[in-house]
CSV table of C-alpha atoms in Angstrom, one decimal:
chain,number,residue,atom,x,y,z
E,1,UNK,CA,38.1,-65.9,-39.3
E,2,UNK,CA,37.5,-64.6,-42.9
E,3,UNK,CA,36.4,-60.8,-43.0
E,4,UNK,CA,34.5,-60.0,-46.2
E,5,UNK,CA,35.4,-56.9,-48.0
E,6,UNK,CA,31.9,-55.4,-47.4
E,7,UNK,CA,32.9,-56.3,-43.6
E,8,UNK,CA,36.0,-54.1,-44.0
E,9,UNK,CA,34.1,-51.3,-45.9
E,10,UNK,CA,31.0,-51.1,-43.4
E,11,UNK,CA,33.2,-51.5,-40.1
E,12,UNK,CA,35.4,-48.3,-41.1
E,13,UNK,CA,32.6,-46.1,-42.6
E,14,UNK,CA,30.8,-47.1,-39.0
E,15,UNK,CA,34.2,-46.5,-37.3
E,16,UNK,CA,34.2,-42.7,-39.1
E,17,UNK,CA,30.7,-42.1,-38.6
E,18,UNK,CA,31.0,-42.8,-34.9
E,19,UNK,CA,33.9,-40.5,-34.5
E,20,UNK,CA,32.2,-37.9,-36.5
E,21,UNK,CA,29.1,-38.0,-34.0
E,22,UNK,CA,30.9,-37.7,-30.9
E,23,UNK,CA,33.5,-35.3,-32.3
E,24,UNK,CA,30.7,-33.2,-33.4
E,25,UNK,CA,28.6,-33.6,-30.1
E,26,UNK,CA,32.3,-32.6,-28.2
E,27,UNK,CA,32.0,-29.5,-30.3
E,28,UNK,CA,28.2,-28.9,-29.8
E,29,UNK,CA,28.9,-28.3,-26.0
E,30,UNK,CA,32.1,-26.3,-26.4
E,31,UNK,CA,30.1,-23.9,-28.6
E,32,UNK,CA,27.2,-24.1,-26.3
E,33,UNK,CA,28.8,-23.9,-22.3
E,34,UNK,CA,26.3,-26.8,-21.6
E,35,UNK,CA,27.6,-30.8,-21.0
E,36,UNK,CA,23.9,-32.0,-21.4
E,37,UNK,CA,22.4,-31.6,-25.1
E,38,UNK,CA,19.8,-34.0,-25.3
E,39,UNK,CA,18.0,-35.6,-21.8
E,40,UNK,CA,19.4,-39.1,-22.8
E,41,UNK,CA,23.4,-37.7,-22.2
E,42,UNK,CA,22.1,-37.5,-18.4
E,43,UNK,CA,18.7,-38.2,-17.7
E,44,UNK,CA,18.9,-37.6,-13.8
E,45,UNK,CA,20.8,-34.5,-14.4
E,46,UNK,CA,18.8,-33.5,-17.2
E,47,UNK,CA,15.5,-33.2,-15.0
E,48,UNK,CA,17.4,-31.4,-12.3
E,49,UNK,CA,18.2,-28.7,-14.5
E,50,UNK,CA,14.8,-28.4,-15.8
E,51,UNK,CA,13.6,-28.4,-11.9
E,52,UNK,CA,16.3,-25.7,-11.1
E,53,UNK,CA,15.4,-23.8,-14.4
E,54,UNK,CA,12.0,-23.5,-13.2
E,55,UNK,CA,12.8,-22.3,-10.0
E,56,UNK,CA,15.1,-19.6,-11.4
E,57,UNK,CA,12.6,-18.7,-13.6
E,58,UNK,CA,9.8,-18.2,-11.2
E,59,UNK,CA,12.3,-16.2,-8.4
E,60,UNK,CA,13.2,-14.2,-11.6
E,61,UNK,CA,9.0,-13.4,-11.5
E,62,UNK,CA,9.2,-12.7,-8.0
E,63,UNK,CA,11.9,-10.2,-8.3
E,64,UNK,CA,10.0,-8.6,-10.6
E,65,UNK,CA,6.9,-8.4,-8.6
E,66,UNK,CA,9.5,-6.4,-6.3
E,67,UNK,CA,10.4,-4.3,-8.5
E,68,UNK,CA,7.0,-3.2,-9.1
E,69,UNK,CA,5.3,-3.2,-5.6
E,70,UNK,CA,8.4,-1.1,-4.5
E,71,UNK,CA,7.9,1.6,-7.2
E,72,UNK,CA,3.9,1.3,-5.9
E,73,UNK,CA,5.0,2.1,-2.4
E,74,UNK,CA,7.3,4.6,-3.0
E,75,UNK,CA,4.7,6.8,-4.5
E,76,UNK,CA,2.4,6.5,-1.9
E,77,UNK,CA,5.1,7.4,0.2
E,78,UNK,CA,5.7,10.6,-1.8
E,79,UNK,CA,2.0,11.3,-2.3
E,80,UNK,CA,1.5,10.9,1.5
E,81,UNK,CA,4.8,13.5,1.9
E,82,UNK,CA,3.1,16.0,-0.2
E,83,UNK,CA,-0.5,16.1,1.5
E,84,UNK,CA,0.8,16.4,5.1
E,85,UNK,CA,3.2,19.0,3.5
E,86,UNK,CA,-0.1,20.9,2.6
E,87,UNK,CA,-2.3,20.0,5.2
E,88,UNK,CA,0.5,21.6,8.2
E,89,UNK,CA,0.2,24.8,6.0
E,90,UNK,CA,-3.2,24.6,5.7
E,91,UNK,CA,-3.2,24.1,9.8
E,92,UNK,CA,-1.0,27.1,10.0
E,93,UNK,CA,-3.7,29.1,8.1
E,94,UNK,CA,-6.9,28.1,10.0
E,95,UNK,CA,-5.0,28.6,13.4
E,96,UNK,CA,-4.1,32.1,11.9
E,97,UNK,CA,-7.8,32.6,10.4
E,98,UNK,CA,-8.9,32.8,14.4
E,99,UNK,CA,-7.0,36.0,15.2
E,100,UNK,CA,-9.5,38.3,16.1
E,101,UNK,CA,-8.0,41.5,14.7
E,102,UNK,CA,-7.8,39.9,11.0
E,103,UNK,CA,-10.2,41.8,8.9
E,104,UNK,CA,-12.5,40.3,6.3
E,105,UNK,CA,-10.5,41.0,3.6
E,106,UNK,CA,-7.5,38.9,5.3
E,107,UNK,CA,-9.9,35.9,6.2
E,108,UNK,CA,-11.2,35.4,2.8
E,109,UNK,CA,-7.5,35.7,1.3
E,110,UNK,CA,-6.8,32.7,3.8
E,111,UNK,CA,-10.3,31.3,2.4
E,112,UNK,CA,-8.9,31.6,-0.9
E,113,UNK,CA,-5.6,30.1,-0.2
E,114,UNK,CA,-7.3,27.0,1.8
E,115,UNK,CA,-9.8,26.6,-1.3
E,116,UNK,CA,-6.0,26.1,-3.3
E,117,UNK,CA,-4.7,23.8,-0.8
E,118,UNK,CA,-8.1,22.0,-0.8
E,119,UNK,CA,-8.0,21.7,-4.6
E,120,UNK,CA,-4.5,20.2,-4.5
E,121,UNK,CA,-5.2,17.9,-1.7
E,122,UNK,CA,-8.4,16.3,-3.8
E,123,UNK,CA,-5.7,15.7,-6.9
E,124,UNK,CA,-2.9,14.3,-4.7
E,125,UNK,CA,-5.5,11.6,-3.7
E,126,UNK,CA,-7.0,11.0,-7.0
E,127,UNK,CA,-2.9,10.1,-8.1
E,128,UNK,CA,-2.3,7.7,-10.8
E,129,UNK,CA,0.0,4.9,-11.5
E,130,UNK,CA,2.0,4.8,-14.6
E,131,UNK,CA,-0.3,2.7,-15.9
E,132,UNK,CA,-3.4,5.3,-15.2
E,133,UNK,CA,-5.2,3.3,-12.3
E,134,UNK,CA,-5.8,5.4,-9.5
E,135,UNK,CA,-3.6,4.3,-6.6
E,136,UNK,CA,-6.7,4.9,-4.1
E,137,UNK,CA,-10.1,3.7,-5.7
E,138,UNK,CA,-10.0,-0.3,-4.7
E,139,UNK,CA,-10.8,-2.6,-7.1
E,140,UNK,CA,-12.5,0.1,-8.6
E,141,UNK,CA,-9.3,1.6,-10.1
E,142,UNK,CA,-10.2,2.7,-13.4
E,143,UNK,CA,-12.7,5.4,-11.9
E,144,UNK,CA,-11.6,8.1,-10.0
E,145,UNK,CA,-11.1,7.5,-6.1
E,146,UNK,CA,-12.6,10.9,-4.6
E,147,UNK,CA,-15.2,13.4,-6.3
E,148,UNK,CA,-16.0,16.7,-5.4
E,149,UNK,CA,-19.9,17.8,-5.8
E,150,UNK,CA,-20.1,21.4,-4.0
E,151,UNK,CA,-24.1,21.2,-4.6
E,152,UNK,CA,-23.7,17.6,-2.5
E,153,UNK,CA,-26.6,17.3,0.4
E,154,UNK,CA,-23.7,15.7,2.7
E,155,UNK,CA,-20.2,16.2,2.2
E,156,UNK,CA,-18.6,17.7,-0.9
E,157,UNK,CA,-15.9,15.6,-1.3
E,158,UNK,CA,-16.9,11.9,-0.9
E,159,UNK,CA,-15.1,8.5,-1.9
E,160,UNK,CA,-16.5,6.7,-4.6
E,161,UNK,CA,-13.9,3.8,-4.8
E,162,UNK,CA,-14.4,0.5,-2.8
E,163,UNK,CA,-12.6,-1.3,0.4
E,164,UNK,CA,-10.5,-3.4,-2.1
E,165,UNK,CA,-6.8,-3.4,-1.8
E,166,UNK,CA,-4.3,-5.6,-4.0
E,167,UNK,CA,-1.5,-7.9,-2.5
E,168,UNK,CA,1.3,-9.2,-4.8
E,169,UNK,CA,3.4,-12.2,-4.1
E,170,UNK,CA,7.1,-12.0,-3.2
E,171,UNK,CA,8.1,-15.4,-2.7
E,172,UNK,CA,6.3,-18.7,-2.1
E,173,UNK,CA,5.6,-18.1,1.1
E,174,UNK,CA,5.4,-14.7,1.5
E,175,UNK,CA,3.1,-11.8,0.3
E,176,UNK,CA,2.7,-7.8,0.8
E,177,UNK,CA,-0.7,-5.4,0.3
E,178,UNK,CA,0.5,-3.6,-2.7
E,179,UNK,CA,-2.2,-1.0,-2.6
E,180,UNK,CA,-4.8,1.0,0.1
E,181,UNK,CA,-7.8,2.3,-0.5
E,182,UNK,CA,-8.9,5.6,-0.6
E,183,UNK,CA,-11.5,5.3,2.4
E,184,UNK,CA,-9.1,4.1,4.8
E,185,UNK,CA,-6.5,6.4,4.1
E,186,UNK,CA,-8.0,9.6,3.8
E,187,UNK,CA,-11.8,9.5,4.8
E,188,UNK,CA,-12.3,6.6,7.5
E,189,UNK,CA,-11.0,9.7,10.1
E,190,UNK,CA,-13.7,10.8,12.9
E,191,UNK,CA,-14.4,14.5,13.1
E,192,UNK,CA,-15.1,16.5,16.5
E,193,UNK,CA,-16.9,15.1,19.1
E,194,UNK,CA,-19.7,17.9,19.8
E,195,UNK,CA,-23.0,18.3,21.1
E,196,UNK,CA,-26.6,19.8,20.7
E,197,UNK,CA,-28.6,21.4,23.1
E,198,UNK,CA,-32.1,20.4,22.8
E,199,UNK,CA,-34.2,22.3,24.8
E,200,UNK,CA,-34.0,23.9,28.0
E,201,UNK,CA,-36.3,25.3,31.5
E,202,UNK,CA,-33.8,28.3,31.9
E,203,UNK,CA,-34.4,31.9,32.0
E,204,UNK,CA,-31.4,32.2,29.3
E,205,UNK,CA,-28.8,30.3,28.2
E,206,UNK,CA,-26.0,32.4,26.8
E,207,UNK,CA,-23.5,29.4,25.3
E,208,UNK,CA,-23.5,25.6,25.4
E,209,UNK,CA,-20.0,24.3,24.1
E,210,UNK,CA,-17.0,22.2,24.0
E,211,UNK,CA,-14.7,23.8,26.5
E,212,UNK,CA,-12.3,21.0,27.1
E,213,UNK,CA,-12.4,18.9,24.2
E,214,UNK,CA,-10.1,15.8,25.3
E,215,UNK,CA,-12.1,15.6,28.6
E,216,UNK,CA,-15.1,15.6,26.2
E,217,UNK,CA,-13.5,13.0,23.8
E,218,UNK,CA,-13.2,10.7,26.8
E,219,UNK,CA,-17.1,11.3,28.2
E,220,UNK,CA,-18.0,10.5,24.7
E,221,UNK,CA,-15.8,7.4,24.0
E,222,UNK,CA,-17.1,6.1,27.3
E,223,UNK,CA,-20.7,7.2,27.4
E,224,UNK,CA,-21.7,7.2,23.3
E,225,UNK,CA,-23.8,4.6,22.1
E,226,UNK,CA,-24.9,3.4,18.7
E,227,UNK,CA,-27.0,0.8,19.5
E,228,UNK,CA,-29.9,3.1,21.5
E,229,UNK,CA,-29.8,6.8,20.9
E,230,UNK,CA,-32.3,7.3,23.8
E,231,UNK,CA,-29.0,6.4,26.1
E,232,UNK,CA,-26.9,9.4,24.1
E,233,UNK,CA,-29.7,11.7,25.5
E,234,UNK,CA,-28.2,14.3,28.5
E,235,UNK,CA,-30.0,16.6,31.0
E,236,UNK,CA,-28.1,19.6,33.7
E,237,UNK,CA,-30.6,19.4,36.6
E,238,UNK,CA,-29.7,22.7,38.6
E,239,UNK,CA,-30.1,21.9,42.6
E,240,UNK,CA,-30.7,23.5,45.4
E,241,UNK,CA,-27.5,22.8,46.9
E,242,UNK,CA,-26.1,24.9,44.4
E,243,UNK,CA,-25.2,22.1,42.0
E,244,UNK,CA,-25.4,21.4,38.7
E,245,UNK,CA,-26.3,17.6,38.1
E,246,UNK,CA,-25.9,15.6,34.5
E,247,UNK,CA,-28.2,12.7,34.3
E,248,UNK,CA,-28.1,10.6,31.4
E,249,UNK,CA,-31.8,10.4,30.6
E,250,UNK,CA,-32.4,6.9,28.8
E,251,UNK,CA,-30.5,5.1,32.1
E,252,UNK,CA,-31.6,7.6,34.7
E,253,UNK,CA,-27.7,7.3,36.3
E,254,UNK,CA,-25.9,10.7,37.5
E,255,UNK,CA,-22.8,10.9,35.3
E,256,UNK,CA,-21.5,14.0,37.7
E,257,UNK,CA,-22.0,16.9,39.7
E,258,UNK,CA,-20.4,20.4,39.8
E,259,UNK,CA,-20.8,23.8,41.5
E,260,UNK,CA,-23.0,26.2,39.8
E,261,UNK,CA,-23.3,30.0,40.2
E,262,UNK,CA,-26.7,31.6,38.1
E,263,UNK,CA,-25.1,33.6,34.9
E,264,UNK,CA,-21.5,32.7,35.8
E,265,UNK,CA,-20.1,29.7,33.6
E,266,UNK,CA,-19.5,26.1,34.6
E,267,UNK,CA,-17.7,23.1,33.2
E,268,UNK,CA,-18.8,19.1,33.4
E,269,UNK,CA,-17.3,16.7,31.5
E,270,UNK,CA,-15.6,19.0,29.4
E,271,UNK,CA,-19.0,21.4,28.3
E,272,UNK,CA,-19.3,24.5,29.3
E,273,UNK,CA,-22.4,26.1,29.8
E,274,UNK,CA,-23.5,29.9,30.9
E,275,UNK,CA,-26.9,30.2,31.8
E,276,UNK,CA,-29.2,32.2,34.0
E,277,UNK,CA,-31.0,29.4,35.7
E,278,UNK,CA,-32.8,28.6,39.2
E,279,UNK,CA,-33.2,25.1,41.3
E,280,UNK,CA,-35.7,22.9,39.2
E,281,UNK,CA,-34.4,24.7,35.6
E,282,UNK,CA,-33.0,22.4,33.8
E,283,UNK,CA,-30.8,22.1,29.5
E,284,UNK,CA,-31.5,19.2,27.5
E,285,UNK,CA,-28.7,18.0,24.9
E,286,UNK,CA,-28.0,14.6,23.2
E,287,UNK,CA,-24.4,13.4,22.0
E,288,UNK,CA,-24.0,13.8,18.0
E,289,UNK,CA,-23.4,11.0,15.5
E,290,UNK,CA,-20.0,10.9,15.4
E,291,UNK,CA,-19.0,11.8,11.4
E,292,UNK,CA,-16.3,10.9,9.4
E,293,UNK,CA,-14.9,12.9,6.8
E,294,UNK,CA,-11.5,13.6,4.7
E,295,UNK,CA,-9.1,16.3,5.5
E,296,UNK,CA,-10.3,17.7,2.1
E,297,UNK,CA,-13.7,18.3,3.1
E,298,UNK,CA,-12.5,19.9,6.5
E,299,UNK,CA,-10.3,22.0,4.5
E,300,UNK,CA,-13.6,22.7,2.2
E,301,UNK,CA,-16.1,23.4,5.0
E,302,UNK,CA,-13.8,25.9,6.8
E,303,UNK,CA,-12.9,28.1,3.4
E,304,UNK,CA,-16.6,28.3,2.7
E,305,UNK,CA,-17.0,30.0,6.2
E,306,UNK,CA,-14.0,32.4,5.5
E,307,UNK,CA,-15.5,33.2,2.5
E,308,UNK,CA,-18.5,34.2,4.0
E,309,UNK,CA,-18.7,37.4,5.3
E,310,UNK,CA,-22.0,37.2,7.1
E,311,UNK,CA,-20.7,34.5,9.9
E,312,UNK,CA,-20.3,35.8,12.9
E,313,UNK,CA,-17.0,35.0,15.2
E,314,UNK,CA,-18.8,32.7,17.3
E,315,UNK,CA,-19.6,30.4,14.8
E,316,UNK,CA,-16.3,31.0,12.9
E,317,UNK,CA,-14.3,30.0,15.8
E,318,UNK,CA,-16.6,27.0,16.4
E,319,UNK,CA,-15.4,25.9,12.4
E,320,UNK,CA,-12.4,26.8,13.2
E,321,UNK,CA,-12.3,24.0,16.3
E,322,UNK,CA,-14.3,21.6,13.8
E,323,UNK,CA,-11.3,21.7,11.4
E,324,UNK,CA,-8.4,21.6,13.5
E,325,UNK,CA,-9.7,18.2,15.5
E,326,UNK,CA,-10.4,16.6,12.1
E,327,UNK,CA,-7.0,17.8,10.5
E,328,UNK,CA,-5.0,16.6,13.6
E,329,UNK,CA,-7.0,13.0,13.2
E,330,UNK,CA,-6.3,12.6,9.8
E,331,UNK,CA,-2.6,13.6,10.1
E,332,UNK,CA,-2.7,10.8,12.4
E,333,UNK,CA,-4.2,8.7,10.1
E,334,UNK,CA,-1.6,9.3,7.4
E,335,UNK,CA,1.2,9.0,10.2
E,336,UNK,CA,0.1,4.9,10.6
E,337,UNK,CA,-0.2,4.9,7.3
E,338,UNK,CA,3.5,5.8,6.3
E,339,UNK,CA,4.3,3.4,9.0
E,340,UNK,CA,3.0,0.9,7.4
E,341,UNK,CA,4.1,1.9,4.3
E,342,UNK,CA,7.7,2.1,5.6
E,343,UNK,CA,7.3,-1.4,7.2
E,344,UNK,CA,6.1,-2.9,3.8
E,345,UNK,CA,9.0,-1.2,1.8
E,346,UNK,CA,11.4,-3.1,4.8
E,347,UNK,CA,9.8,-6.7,4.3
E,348,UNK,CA,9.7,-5.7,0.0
E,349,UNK,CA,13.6,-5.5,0.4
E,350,UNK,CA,14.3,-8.2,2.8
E,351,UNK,CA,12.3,-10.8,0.3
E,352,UNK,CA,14.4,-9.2,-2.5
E,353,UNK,CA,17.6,-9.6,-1.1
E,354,UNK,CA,16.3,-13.6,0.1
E,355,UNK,CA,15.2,-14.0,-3.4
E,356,UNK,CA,18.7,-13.1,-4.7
E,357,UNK,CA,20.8,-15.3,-2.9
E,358,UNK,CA,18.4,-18.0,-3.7
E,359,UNK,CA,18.8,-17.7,-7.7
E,360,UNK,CA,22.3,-17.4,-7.2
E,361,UNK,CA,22.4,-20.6,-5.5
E,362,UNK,CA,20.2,-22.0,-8.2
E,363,UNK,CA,22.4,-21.1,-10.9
E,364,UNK,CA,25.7,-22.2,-9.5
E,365,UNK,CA,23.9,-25.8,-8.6
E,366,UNK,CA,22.3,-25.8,-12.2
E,367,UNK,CA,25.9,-24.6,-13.5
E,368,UNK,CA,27.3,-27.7,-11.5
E,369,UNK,CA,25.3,-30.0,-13.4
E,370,UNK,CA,25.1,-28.7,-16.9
E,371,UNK,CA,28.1,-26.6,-17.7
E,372,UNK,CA,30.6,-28.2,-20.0
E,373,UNK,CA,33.9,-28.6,-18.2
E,374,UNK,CA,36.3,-26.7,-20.8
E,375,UNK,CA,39.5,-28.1,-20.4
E,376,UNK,CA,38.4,-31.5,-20.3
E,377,UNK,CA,35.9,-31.2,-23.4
E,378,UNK,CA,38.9,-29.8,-25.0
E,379,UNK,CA,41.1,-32.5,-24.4
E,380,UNK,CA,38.2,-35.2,-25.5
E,381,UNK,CA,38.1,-33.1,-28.8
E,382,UNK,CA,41.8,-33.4,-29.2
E,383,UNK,CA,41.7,-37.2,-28.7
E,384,UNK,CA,38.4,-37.7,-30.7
E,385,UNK,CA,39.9,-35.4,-33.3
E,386,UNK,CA,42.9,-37.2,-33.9
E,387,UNK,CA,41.2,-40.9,-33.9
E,388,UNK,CA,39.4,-39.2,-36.8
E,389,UNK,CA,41.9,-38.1,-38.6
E,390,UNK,CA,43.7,-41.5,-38.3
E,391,UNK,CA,40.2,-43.3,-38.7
E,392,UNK,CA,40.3,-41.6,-42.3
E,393,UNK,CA,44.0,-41.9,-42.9
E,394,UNK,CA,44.4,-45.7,-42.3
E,395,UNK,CA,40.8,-46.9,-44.2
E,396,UNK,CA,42.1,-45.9,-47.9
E,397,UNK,CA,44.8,-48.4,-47.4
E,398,UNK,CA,42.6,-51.2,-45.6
E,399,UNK,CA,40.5,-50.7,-48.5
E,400,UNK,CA,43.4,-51.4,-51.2
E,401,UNK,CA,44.4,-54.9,-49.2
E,402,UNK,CA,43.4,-57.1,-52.1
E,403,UNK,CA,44.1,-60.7,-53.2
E,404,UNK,CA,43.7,-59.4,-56.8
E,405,UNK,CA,47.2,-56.7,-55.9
E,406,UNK,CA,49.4,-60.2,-56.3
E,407,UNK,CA,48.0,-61.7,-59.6
């Protein structure tokens, strides 16, 4: 078979050229850690890198999410720590605001202290993020979650937020609320169950009030209704048996029946009543709306009493009653709240530790696929090196072979 000499000339500059490219490929993926440059070197295991690099990617995302609902949480944790801090101290005062031998000097120093405690209170739920969204307004989180208007018809510290709250995702499946708002946390909390007489028969009627007030709260739970307030209206019929009877006036049915001595006190269903009466006399009183306000406002309405000097103890110690029910409930409130809270924070770390092992698994199959092996790339660089080398060493001489060398 002849072999021209352009044959011999193109053959070994292909032969060099080859062993150029896949020495230099060889070196591409010792200097780069990765076996597959280009998706044609491994097409199958090309797209399951890019599969696994995705993944790894978005549990990357998710960790991050993590990070940031955790730091969300524990705020709200520490702002929750900080108002039931204050409001126990505020407690404290208003228990010690009843003692009858304080003068008015020492009640409106408490006044002045629960005005403080009120003040910080209002702030602590108006926190910011980092960012400067309020951590309690909703959706709403650019505007401030609570105002205070002391000229306000209704209460003076009122929510002006929304019911939004924010969930952020954690993994594919899974998902946490992120936020709460400001209504459920701190205002969505009943105050005191009460009463108001509305007209009586009797000769006098010295004090209607709550005497008992769990047995009251459970008349009311049972007996309140919001759907017709003619059922929410109450009448004491005084007997001749010597009885007191309560009739509940839009149903016409006896709700119960005690002993009764004129001008001596009685209790039913946790009221208390004192009044001069006779068989056929009889008090009127209906069951209040039931309100809800925040612990702020309690604080508020029970410092503005204080610092009044013209209340008289009756009506002091009535406030005082008012405040204490609705700090208790909103303790409570902020008790479920950490809960949940504390349950969140449990299910934040759980994902995060999930989402860890995950990506690690991810990487090591990804590194399975497209790491270079090392000691065998550097052997193939060895051989391809040296078939180079004698690629280059051998083609001068093939080149010189020459019919023309013998004439």
């Amino acid at each position: 078979m002849r072999i021209s000499t352009n044959q011999i000339y193109d053959q070994n500059i292909r032969s060099i050229m080859n062993n150029q490219g896949e020495l230099s490929k060889t070196q591409e993926q010792l200097a780069s850690g990765n076996r597959i440059i280009t998706p044609s070197d491994d097409p199958v295991g090309a797209a399951k890198v890019l599969r696994l690099t995705e993944e790894i990617d978005e549990l990357t995302q998710f960790q991050r999410n993590n990070d940031l609902v955790t730091g969300s949480l524990e705020q709200q944790e520490a702002v929750l720590t900080n108002i039931t801090n204050s409001i126990n101290r505020a407690r404290t005062l208003i228990v010690q605001s009843g003692n009858g031998i304080l003068a008015d000097p020492d009640k409106r120093a408490i006044g002045a202290e629960l005005e403080q405690i009120k003040l910080e209170v209002f702030d602590l739920m108006n926190t910011q993020d980092a960012d400067g969204n309020y951590l309690y307004a909703g959706y709403q989180s650019g505007n401030q979650a609570f105002t205070f208007n002391p000229a306000a018809n209704g209460n003076a510290i009122s929510f002006s937020g929304d019911a939004g709250v924010s969930f952020i995702q954690l993994s594919n499946s899974s998902k946490i609320q992120s936020t709460s708002n400001g209504y459920e946390v701190f205002e969505n909390v009943l105050s005191r169950f009460k009463f108001s007489v509305t007209g009586n028969s009797v000769t006098s009627l010295e004090s209607a009030s709550v005497k008992e007030q769990g047995t009251f709260d459970t008349f009311f739970d049972k007996n309140y209704d919001p759907v017709t307030p003619a059922n929410n209206n109450y009448r004491v019929n005084f007997l001749a048996s010597g009885q007191a009877e309560l009739v509940n006036q839009g149903t016409g049915a006896v709700v119960d029946t005690v002993g009764f001595t004129s001008g001596q006190p009685f209790t039913i269903k946790g009221m208390e009543f004192n009044a001069t009466a006779v068989p056929g006399n009889n008090i009127d009183f209906s069951l209040d709306t039931p309100e809800k306000k925040s612990m702020a406002q309690s604080i508020h309405e029970i410092q503005e009493i204080l610092l009044d000097s013209t209340i008289d103890n009756s009506a002091l110690q009535e406030s005082i009653a008012d405040a204490l029910v609705g700090l208790d409930n909103g303790l409570e409130r902020l008790s479920l709240e950490r809960a949940s809270i504390g349950s969140r924070l449990n299910i934040a770390q759980s994902s995060y530790e999930t989402n860890l092992d995950m990506e690690i698994a991810a990487k090591a199959s990804r590194s399975s696929i497209q790491d270079v092996d090392y000691a065998e790339a550097s052997s193939e660089f060895a051989k391809q090196e040296t078939a180079l080398n004698a690629a280059l060493a051998t083609f001068p001489k093939v080149s010189n072979l020459s019919l023309f060398n013998f004439i």
